[in-house]
Short mmCIF file of C-alpha atoms and ligand atoms in Angstrom, two decimals:
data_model
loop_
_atom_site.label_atom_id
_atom_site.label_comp_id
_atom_site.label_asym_id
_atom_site.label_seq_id
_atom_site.Cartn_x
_atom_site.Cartn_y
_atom_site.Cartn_z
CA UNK A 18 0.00 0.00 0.00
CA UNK A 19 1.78 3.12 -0.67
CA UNK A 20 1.07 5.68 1.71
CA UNK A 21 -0.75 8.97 0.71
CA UNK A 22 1.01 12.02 0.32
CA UNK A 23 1.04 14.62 3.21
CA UNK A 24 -1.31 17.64 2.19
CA UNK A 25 -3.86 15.34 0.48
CA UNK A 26 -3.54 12.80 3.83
CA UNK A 27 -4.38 16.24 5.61
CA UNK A 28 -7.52 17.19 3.87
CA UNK A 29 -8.64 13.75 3.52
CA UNK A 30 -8.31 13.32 7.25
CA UNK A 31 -9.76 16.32 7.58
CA UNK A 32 -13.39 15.58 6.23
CA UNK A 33 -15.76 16.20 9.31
CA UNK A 34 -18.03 13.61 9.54
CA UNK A 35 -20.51 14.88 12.30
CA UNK A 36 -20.91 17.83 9.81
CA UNK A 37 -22.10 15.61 6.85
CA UNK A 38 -24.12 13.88 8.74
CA UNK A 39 -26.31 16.33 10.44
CA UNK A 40 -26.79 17.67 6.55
CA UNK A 41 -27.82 13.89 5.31
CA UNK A 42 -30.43 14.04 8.67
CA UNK A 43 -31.91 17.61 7.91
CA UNK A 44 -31.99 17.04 3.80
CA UNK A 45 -33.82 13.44 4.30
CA UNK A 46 -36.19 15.12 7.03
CA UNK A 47 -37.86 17.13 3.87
CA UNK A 48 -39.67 14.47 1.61
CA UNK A 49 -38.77 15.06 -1.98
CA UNK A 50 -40.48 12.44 -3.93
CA UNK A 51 -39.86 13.27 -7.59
CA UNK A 52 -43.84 15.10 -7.73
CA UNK A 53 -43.02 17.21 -4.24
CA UNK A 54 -42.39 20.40 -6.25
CA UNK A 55 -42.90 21.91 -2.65
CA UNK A 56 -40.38 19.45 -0.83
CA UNK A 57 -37.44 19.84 -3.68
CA UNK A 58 -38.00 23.31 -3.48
CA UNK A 59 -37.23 23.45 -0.27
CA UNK A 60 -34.04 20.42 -0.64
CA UNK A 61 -32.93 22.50 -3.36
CA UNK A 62 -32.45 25.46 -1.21
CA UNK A 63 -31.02 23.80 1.21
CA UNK A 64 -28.37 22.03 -1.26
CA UNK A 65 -27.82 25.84 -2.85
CA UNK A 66 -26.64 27.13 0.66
CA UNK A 67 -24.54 23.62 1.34
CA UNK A 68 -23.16 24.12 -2.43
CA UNK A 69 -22.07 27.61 -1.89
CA UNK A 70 -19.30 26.46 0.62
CA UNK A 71 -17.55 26.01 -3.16
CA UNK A 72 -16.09 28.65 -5.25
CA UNK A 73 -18.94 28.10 -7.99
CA UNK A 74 -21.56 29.64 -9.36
CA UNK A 75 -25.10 28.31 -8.50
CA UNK A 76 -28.13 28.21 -10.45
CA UNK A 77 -31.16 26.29 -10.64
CA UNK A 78 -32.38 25.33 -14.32
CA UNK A 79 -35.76 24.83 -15.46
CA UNK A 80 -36.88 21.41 -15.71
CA UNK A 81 -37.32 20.28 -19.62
CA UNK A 82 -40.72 19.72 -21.09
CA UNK A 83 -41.83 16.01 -21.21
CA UNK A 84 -45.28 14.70 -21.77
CA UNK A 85 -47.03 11.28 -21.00
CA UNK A 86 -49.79 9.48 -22.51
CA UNK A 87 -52.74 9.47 -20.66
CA UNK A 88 -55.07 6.38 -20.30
CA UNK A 89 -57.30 7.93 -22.86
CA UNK A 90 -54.76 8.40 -25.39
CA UNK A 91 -53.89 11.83 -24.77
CA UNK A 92 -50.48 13.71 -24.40
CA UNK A 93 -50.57 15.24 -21.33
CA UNK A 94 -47.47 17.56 -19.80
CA UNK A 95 -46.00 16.59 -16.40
CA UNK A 96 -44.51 18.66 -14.32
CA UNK A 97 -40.85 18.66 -12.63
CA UNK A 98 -38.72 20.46 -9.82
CA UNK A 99 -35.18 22.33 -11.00
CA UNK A 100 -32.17 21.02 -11.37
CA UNK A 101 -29.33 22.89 -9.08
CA UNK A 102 -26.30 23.28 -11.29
CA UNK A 103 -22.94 24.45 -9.32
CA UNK A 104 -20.47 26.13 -11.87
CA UNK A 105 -16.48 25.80 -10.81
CA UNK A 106 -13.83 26.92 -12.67
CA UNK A 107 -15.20 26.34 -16.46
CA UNK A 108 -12.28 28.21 -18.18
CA UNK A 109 -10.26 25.43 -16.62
CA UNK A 110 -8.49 22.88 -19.17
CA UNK A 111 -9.59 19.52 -17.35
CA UNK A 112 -12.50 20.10 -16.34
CA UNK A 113 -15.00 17.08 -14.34
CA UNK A 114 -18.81 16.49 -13.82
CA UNK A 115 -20.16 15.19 -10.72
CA UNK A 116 -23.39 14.05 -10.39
CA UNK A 117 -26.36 13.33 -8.02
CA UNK A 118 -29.84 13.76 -7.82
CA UNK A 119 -32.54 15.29 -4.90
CA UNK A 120 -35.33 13.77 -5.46
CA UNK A 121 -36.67 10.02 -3.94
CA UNK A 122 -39.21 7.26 -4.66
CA UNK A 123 -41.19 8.40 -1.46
CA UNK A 124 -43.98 10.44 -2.30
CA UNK A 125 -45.31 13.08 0.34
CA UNK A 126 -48.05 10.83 1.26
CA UNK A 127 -45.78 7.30 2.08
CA UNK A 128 -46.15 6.12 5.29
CA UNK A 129 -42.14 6.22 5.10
CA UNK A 130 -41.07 9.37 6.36
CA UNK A 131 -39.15 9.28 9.60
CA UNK A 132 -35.12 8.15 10.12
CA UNK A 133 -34.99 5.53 12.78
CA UNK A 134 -31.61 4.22 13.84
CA UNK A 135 -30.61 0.69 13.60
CA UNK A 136 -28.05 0.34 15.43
CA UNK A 137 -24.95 2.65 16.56
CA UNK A 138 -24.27 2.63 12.81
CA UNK A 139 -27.30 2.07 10.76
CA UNK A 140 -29.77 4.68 10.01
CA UNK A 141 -32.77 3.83 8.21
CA UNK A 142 -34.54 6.66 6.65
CA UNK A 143 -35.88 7.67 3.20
CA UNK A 144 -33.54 9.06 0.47
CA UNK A 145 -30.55 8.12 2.80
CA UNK A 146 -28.41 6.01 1.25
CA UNK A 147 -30.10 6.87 -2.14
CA UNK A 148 -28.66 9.62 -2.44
CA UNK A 149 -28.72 12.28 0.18
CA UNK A 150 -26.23 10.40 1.45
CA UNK A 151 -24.42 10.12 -1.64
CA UNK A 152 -24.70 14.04 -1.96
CA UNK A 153 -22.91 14.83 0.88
CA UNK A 154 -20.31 12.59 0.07
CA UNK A 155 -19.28 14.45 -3.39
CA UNK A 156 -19.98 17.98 -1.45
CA UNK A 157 -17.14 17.15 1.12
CA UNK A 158 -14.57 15.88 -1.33
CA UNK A 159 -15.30 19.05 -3.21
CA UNK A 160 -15.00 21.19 -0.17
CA UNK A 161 -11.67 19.38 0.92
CA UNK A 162 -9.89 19.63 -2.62
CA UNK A 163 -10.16 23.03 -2.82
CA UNK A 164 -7.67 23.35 0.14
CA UNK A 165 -5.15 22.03 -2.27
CA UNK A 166 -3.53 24.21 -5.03
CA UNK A 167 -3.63 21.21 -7.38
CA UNK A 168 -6.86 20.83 -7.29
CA UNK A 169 -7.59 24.87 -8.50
CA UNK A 170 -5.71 24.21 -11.69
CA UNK A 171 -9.13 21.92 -12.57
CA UNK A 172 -12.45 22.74 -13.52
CA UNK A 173 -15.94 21.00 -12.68
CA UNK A 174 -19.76 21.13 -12.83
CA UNK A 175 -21.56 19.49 -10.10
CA UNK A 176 -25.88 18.69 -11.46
CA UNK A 177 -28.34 17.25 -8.80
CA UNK A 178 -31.34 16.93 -10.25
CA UNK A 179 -34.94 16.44 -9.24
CA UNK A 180 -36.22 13.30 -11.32
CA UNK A 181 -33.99 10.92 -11.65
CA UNK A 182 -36.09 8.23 -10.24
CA UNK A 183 -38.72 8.77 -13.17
CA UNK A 184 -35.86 8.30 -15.84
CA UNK A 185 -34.46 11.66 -15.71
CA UNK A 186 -36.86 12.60 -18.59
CA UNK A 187 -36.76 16.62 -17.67
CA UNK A 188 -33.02 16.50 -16.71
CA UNK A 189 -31.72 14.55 -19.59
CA UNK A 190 -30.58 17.32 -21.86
CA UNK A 191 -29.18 19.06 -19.09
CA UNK A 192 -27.07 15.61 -17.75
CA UNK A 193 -26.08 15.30 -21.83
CA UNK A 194 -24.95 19.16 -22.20
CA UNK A 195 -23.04 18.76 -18.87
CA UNK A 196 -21.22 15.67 -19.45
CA UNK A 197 -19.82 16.54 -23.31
CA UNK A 198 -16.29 17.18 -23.67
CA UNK A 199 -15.40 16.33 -19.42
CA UNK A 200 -12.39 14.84 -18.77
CA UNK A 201 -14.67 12.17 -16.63
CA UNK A 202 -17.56 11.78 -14.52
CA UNK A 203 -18.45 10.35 -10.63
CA UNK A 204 -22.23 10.09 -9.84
CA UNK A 205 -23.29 9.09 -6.02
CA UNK A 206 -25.48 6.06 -6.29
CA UNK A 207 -25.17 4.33 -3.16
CA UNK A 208 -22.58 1.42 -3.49
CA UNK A 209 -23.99 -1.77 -5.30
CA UNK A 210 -24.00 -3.78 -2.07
CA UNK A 211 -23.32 -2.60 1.66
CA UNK A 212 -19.95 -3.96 1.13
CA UNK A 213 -19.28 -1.12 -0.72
CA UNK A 214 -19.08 -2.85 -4.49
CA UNK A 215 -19.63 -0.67 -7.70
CA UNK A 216 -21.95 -0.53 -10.18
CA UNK A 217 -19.67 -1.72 -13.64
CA UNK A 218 -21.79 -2.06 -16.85
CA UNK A 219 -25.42 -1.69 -16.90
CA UNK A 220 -27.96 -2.41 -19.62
CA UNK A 221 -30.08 0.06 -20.87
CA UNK A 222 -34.00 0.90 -20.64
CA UNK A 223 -37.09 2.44 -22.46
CA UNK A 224 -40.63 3.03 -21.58
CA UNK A 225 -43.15 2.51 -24.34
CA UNK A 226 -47.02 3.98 -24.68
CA UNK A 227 -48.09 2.47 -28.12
CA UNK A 228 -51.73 4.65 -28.66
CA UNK A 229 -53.85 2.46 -30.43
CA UNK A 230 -56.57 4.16 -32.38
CA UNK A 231 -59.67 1.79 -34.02
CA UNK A 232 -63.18 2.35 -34.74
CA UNK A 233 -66.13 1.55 -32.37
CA UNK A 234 -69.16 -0.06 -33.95
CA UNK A 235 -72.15 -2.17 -32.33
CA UNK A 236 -71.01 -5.49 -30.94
CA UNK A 237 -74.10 -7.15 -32.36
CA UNK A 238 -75.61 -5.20 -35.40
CA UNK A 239 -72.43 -4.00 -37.17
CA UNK A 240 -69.07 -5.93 -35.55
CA UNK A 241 -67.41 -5.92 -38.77
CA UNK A 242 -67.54 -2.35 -39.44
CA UNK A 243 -65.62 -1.45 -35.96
CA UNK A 244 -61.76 -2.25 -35.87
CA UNK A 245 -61.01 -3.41 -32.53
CA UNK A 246 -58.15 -1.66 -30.84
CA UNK A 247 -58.11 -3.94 -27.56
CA UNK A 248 -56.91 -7.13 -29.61
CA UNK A 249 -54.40 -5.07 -31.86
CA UNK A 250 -52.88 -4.03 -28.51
CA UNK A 251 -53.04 -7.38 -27.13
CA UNK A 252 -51.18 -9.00 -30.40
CA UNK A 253 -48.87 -6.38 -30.31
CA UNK A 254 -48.52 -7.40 -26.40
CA UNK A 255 -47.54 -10.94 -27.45
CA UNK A 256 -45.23 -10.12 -30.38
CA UNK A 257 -43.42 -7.54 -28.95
CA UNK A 258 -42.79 -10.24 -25.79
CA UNK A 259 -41.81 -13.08 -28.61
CA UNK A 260 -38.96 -10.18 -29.83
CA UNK A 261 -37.02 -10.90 -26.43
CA UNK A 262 -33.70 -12.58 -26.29
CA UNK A 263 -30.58 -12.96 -24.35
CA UNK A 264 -29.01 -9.18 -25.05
CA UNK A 265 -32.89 -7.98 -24.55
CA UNK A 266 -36.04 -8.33 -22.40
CA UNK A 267 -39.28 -6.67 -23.52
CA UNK A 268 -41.89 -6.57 -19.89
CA UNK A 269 -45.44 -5.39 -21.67
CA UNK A 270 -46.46 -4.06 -18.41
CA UNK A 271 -50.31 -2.38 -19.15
CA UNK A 272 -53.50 -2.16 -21.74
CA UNK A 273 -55.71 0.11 -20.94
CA UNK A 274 -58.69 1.19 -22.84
CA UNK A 275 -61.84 -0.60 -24.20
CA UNK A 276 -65.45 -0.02 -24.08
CA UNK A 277 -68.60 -1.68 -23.01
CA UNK A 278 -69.08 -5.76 -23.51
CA UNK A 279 -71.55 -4.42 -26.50
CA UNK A 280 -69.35 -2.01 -28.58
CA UNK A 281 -65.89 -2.80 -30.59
CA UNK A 282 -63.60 -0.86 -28.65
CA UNK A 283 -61.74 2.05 -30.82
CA UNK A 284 -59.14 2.91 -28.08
CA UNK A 285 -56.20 1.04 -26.22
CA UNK A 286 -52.76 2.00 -25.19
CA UNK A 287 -50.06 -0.30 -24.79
CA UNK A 288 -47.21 0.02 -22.04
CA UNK A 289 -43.80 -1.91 -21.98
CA UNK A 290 -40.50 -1.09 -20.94
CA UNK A 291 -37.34 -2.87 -22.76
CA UNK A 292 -33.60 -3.71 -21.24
CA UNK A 293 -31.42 -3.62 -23.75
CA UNK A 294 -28.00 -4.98 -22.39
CA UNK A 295 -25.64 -3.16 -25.82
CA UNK A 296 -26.71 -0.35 -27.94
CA UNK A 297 -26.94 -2.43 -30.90
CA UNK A 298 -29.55 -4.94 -29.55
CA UNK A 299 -31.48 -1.65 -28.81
CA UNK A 300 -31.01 -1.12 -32.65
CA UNK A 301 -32.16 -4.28 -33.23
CA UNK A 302 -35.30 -3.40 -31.38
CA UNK A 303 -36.25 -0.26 -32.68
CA UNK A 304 -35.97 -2.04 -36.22
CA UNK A 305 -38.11 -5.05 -35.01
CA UNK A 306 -40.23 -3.24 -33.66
CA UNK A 307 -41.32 -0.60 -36.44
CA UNK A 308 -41.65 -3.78 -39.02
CA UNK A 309 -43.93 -5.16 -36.39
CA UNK A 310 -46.07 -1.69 -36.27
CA UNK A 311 -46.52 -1.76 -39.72
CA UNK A 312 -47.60 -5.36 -39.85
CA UNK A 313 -50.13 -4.32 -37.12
CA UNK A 314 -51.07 -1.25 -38.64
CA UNK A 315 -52.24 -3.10 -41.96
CA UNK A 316 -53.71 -6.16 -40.52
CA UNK A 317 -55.94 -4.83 -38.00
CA UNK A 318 -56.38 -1.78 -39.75
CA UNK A 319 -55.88 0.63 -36.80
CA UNK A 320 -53.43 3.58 -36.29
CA UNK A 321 -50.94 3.36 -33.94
CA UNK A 322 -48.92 6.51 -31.93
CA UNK A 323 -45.61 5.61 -30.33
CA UNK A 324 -44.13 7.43 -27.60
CA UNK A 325 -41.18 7.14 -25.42
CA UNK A 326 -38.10 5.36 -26.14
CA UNK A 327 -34.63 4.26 -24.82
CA UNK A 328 -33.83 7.16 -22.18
CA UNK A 329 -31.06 5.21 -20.70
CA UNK A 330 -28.69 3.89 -23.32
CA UNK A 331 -27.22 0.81 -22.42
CA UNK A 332 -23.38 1.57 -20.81
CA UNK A 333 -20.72 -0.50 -21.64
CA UNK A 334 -17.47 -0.20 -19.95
CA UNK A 335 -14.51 1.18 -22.44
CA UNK A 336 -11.13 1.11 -22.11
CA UNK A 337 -11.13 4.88 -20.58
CA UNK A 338 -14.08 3.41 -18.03
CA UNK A 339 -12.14 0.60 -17.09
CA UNK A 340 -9.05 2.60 -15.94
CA UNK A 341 -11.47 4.97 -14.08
CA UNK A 342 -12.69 1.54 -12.06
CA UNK A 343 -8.72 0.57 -11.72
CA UNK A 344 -8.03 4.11 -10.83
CA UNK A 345 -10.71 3.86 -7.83
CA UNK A 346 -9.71 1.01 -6.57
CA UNK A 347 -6.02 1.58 -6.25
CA UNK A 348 -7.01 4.96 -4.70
CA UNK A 349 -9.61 2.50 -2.41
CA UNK A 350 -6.06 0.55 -1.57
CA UNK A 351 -4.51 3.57 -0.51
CA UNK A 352 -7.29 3.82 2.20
CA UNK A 353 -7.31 0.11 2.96
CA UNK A 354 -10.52 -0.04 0.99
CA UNK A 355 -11.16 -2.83 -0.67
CA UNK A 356 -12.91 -1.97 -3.85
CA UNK A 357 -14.67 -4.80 -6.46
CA UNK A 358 -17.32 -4.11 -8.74
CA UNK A 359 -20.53 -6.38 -10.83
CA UNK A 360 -22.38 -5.67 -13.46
CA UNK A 361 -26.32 -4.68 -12.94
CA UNK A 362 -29.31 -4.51 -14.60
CA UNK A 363 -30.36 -1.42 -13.04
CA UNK A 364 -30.06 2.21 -14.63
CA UNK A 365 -28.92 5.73 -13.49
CA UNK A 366 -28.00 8.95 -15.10
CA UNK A 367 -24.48 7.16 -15.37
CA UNK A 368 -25.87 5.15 -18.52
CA UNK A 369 -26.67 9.18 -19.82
CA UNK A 370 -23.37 10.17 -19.10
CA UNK A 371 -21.39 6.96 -20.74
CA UNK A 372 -23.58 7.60 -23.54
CA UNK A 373 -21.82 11.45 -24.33
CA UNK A 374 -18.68 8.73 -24.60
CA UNK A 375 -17.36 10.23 -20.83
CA UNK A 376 -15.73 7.68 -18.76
CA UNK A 377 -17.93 7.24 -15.78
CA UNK A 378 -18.60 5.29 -12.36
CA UNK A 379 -21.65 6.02 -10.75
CA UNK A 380 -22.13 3.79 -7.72
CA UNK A 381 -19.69 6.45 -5.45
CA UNK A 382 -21.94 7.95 -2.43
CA UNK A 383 -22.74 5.66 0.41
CA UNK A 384 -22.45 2.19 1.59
CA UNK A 385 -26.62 0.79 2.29
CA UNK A 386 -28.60 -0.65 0.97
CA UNK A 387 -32.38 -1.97 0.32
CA UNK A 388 -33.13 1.31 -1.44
CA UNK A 389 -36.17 1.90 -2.72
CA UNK A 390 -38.02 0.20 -0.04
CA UNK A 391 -39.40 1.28 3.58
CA UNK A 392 -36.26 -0.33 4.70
CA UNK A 393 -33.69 1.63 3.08
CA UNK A 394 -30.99 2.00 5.25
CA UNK A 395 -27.30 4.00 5.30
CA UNK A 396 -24.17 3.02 6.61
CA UNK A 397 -23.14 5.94 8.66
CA UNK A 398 -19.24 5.46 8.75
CA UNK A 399 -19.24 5.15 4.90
CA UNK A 400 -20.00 8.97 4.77
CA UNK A 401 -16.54 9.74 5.96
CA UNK A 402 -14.85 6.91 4.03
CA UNK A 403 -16.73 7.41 0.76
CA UNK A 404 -15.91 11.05 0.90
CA UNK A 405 -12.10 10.26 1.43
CA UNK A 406 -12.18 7.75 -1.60
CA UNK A 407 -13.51 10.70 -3.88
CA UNK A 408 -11.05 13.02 -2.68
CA UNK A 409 -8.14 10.36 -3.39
CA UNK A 410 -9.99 9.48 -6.94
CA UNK A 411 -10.46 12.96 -8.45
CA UNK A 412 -7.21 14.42 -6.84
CA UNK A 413 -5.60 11.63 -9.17
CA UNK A 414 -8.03 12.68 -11.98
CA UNK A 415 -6.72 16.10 -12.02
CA UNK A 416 -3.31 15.87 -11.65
CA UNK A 417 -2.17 12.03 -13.13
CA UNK A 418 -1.58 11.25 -16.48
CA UNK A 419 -4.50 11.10 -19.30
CA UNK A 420 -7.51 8.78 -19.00
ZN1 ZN B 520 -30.58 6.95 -6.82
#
């Protein structure tokens, strides 16, 4: 193990732990389910005043526009918090993006509100490990580089946005505009497993609404004149399943629509979501699945509206990727970490990031775990060492040879 150099051994040691954790309590006190506008308002002011501890410019962007189908068919708009963007340095040569987001998969009205500890070390609470946690891990690796001169001679945008548990829909162009042309990327999913393991290629995934548009007609005096939209959603159901194979899975998740037992029923939408493990089985898809819309189209003689798509392209891990993992876990060495990684089939803005061709790893806030559930829980010690492995990993970023 070689030992860390003095200055950076100073700031690492100097990361205050009591401090991040009293911000992780207070921002997971607020619920900010991804539709709280009210509670990531109020997370997002709170994350402005944390951010401005850093010599950057904050600003909160508007949300992008994005639209769902409705049951009936129609395009309706849905609404989004902002996304707080913290500017450092962007005349800088190397410059970095660091990512997290503020929102959680607890809406206001869960019966999951309240932090309960464990044990001495445990805290259970929503949004802790995923990623409030995670948030004050990249703010206090931030906030102890910039006590080292090497560190100012680098640049870096930090993006936390409010909807990344809906698939980033609003955020995406933002995530896309931020990422081009970095030198590389950390986001602050919570560790893959409470041991600490990262998150190394994921698949991809895309949410489908196929609008299915027939023609109603009496049941019993005219049935040939209608067009039934509930079975050319249901064969579409089945042939879009039979298009799965090993590099993809298709889940048709929903019909809706329909009419009374006596009419043919002249509206249906369809909803599936795909996993697309590489990009070009995603091709594959998209080609599949437009011959198959045609077929549909012509043989049931119904129109059919798609909407959606892939919003998390698949990420592979590169070359440049892979030396980002090797680089984090030699700088995990230096700490006596031990750091492995697996491949998963879940999705984060990392898979929007590795997609702008940035080398990425986005499993770098807190050790936890059981995330999404009422039993979510962090793993308070990891604040401190997560924090430490950052400042080790991007201090090599910005001042070790190329990527
Ligand atoms: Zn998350």
């Amino acid at each position: 193990m070689k030992p860390i150099e003095g200055p950076l051994n100073r700031v690492a040691q100097s990361i205050d732990g009591a401090q991040m954790f009293g911000q992780v309590e207070r921002w997971a006190g607020i619920n900010s389910g991804t539709g709280n506008l009210d509670g990531l308002r109020e997370v997002a002011g709170q994350l402005s005043d944390a951010f401005s501890a850093l010599p950057g410019n904050i600003t909160l962007e508007e949300p992008g526009p994005v639209t769902q189908v409705s049951a009936e068919g129609q395009e309706v708009e849905v609404e989004y918090g902002k996304h707080l963007v913290c500017c450092v340095r962007p005349e800088a040569e190397r410059r970095f993006v660091l990512t997290g987001h503020m929102d959680t998969v607890f809406p206001a009205d869960h019966p999951f509100q309240a932090l309960t500890w464990l044990d001495d070390e445990v805290l259970n609470g929503p949004g802790t490990a995923d990623m409030k946690g995670g948030i004050a891990v990249m703010l206090h690796a931030l906030k102890a580089l910039e006590g080292l001169s090497a560190w100012q001679k680098v640049g870096y945008d930090v993006m936390i946005n409010a909807d990344e548990e809906t698939g980033s829909l609003s955020s995406a162009p933002l995530i896309e505009r931020l990422a081009k042309g970095k030198y590389a990327a950390l986001t602050y999913e919570p560790a893959a497993t409470p041991e600490g393991t990262l998150a190394h290629a994921r698949g991809g995934s895309g949410n489908y609404s196929l609008t299915v548009k027939g023609k109603s007609a009496h049941a019993g005096r005219n049935p040939r004149e209608g067009r039934n939209a509930i079975v050319a959603a249901a064969v579409l159901a089945v042939r879009l399943k039979d298009l799965q194979r090993d590099d993809i899975s298709v889940n048709p998740a929903r019909i809706e629509g329909g009419a009374a037992n006596n009419v043919v029923p002249d509206h249906a939408v369809l909803r599936f979501n795909i996993r697309p493990k590489e990009p070009a089985a995603a091709e594959w898809f998209a080609s599949e699945m437009n011959a198959l819309l045609g077929e549909v189209r012509q043989a049931h003689e119904v129109d059919i509206h798609v909407h959606g798509g892939i919003t998390r392209p698949p990420k592979p891990v590169d070359r440049r990727a892979q030396k980002l993992f090797d680089i984090v876990r030699e700088c995990g060495a230096q700490l006596g970490q031990d750091i492995d990684w697996q491949s998963t089939g879940g999705v984060c803005d990392g898979n929007n990031i590795a997609a702008t061709g940035v080398p990425v790893v986005d499993t770098m806030g807190v050790r936890g775990g059981k995330i999404h559930s009422p039993d979510e829980f962090m793993i308070a010690p990891s604040l401190v060492e997560r924090a430490q492995l950052s400042t080790l990993v991007l201090h090599r970023l910005a001042t070790g040879d190329a990527l």
